[in-house]
Short mmCIF file of C-alpha atoms in Angstrom, two decimals:
data_model
loop_
_atom_site.label_atom_id
_atom_site.label_comp_id
_atom_site.label_asym_id
_atom_site.label_seq_id
_atom_site.Cartn_x
_atom_site.Cartn_y
_atom_site.Cartn_z
CA GLN T 75 -57.09 -71.68 125.22
CA VAL T 76 -56.02 -68.89 122.93
CA GLN T 77 -53.08 -66.92 124.26
CA LEU T 78 -52.48 -63.29 123.38
CA VAL T 79 -48.96 -61.99 123.77
CA GLU T 80 -48.31 -58.26 123.74
CA SER T 81 -45.13 -56.38 123.13
CA GLY T 82 -43.92 -52.91 122.28
CA GLY T 83 -44.57 -51.00 125.46
CA GLY T 84 -41.95 -48.90 127.12
CA LEU T 85 -40.92 -45.47 128.26
CA VAL T 86 -41.17 -42.60 125.82
CA GLN T 87 -41.09 -38.84 126.07
CA ALA T 88 -44.14 -36.76 125.27
CA GLY T 89 -44.53 -36.45 121.53
CA GLY T 90 -42.89 -39.77 120.87
CA SER T 91 -44.27 -42.93 119.33
CA LEU T 92 -44.70 -46.57 120.19
CA ARG T 93 -46.07 -49.51 118.25
CA LEU T 94 -47.80 -52.22 120.24
CA SER T 95 -48.21 -55.72 118.89
CA CYS T 96 -50.52 -58.51 119.98
CA VAL T 97 -49.90 -62.01 118.67
CA ALA T 98 -52.49 -64.74 119.10
CA SER T 99 -51.35 -68.32 119.53
CA GLU T 100 -54.01 -69.46 117.09
CA PRO T 101 -56.80 -67.89 115.05
CA THR T 102 -59.63 -66.55 117.16
CA PHE T 103 -62.43 -67.84 115.00
CA SER T 104 -65.13 -67.23 117.58
CA THR T 105 -64.40 -63.50 117.76
CA ASN T 106 -64.74 -60.64 115.31
CA TYR T 107 -63.03 -57.72 117.00
CA MET T 108 -59.56 -56.96 118.18
CA ASP T 109 -59.62 -54.38 120.94
CA TRP T 110 -57.03 -52.33 122.73
CA PHE T 111 -57.85 -51.28 126.27
CA ARG T 112 -55.80 -49.33 128.74
CA GLN T 113 -55.88 -48.89 132.48
CA ALA T 114 -54.05 -46.23 134.41
CA PRO T 115 -53.40 -46.59 138.16
CA GLY T 116 -56.54 -45.86 140.12
CA LYS T 117 -58.61 -45.56 136.96
CA GLU T 118 -61.16 -47.73 135.26
CA ARG T 119 -60.15 -49.72 132.24
CA GLU T 120 -61.16 -47.95 129.06
CA LEU T 121 -61.45 -48.93 125.45
CA VAL T 122 -58.90 -47.18 123.27
CA ALA T 123 -59.48 -48.68 119.84
CA ALA T 124 -61.09 -51.62 118.12
CA ILE T 125 -61.07 -53.17 114.68
CA ALA T 126 -63.25 -55.74 112.98
CA TRP T 127 -61.85 -58.88 111.40
CA SER T 128 -62.13 -57.41 107.93
CA GLY T 129 -60.75 -54.05 108.98
CA ASP T 130 -63.78 -52.27 107.58
CA ILE T 131 -64.95 -51.09 110.98
CA THR T 132 -62.73 -49.24 113.41
CA TYR T 133 -63.34 -47.40 116.63
CA TYR T 134 -61.18 -44.88 118.46
CA LYS T 135 -61.62 -43.16 121.75
CA ASN T 136 -62.01 -39.47 120.99
CA SER T 137 -58.86 -38.48 122.83
CA VAL T 138 -56.68 -40.68 120.63
CA LYS T 139 -58.23 -39.95 117.25
CA GLY T 140 -55.65 -38.72 114.81
CA ARG T 141 -52.83 -40.01 117.00
CA PHE T 142 -53.41 -43.76 117.25
CA THR T 143 -53.98 -46.21 114.43
CA ILE T 144 -55.27 -49.73 114.91
CA SER T 145 -54.60 -52.45 112.37
CA ARG T 146 -54.45 -56.21 112.09
CA ASP T 147 -52.80 -58.88 110.00
CA ASN T 148 -55.04 -61.91 110.15
CA ALA T 149 -52.57 -64.13 108.32
CA LYS T 150 -50.15 -63.53 111.20
CA ASN T 151 -52.81 -63.61 113.92
CA THR T 152 -51.49 -60.24 114.97
CA GLY T 153 -53.01 -56.92 115.93
CA TYR T 154 -51.22 -53.60 116.17
CA LEU T 155 -51.68 -50.24 117.78
CA GLN T 156 -49.51 -47.47 116.41
CA MET T 157 -49.36 -44.63 118.91
CA ASN T 158 -48.01 -41.28 117.82
CA SER T 159 -47.81 -37.90 119.52
CA LEU T 160 -47.99 -39.57 122.88
CA LYS T 161 -49.05 -37.56 125.89
CA PRO T 162 -48.47 -38.16 129.60
CA GLU T 163 -52.16 -38.93 129.97
CA ASP T 164 -51.65 -41.91 127.67
CA THR T 165 -49.63 -43.57 130.41
CA ALA T 166 -51.29 -46.86 131.30
CA VAL T 167 -51.08 -50.60 131.00
CA TYR T 168 -52.35 -51.46 127.55
CA TYR T 169 -54.19 -54.70 126.95
CA CYS T 170 -55.23 -56.34 123.73
CA ALA T 171 -58.35 -58.42 123.64
CA ALA T 172 -60.39 -60.42 121.19
CA GLY T 173 -64.14 -60.33 121.46
CA ARG T 174 -67.47 -60.49 119.77
CA GLY T 175 -68.23 -56.78 119.84
CA ILE T 176 -66.52 -53.42 120.02
CA GLY T 177 -65.07 -53.48 123.49
CA ILE T 178 -67.64 -55.97 124.71
CA LEU T 179 -68.07 -59.71 125.00
CA THR T 180 -64.33 -60.21 125.16
CA ASP T 181 -63.14 -63.80 125.14
CA TYR T 182 -59.36 -63.47 125.28
CA TRP T 183 -56.98 -61.03 126.90
CA GLY T 184 -53.33 -60.29 126.68
CA GLN T 185 -51.15 -59.89 129.74
CA GLY T 186 -50.77 -56.16 129.29
CA THR T 187 -47.81 -54.01 128.39
CA GLN T 188 -46.78 -50.87 130.22
CA VAL T 189 -46.69 -47.59 128.34
CA THR T 190 -45.17 -44.68 130.21
CA VAL T 191 -45.05 -41.22 128.67
CA SER T 192 -42.89 -38.72 130.46
CA SER T 193 -43.22 -34.97 130.24
#
């Protein structure tokens, strides 16, 4: 089974930045999209950003547009989420996933990494 390993989470003050990474143990040939989800305590999991294999299609949740940037390096089997101008409401566990659609039909999930933004 493909394993996704996330890193880069942590505690940051409002306005700060974090860069999340998601490394796959092997190429995810059966999937086309790398997704980043987040889930705050007591809240439903929500899709934050997604990117197609080729990078030609990206999706961002409206509240993160202009602040977050999703990218991927297929040669390294790695996805990234650059998060700038972080807000307390961005606090959540962030999960990377690989799937066959934008935020749907996910086949593989990372373990999650905690992002905490203090005010």
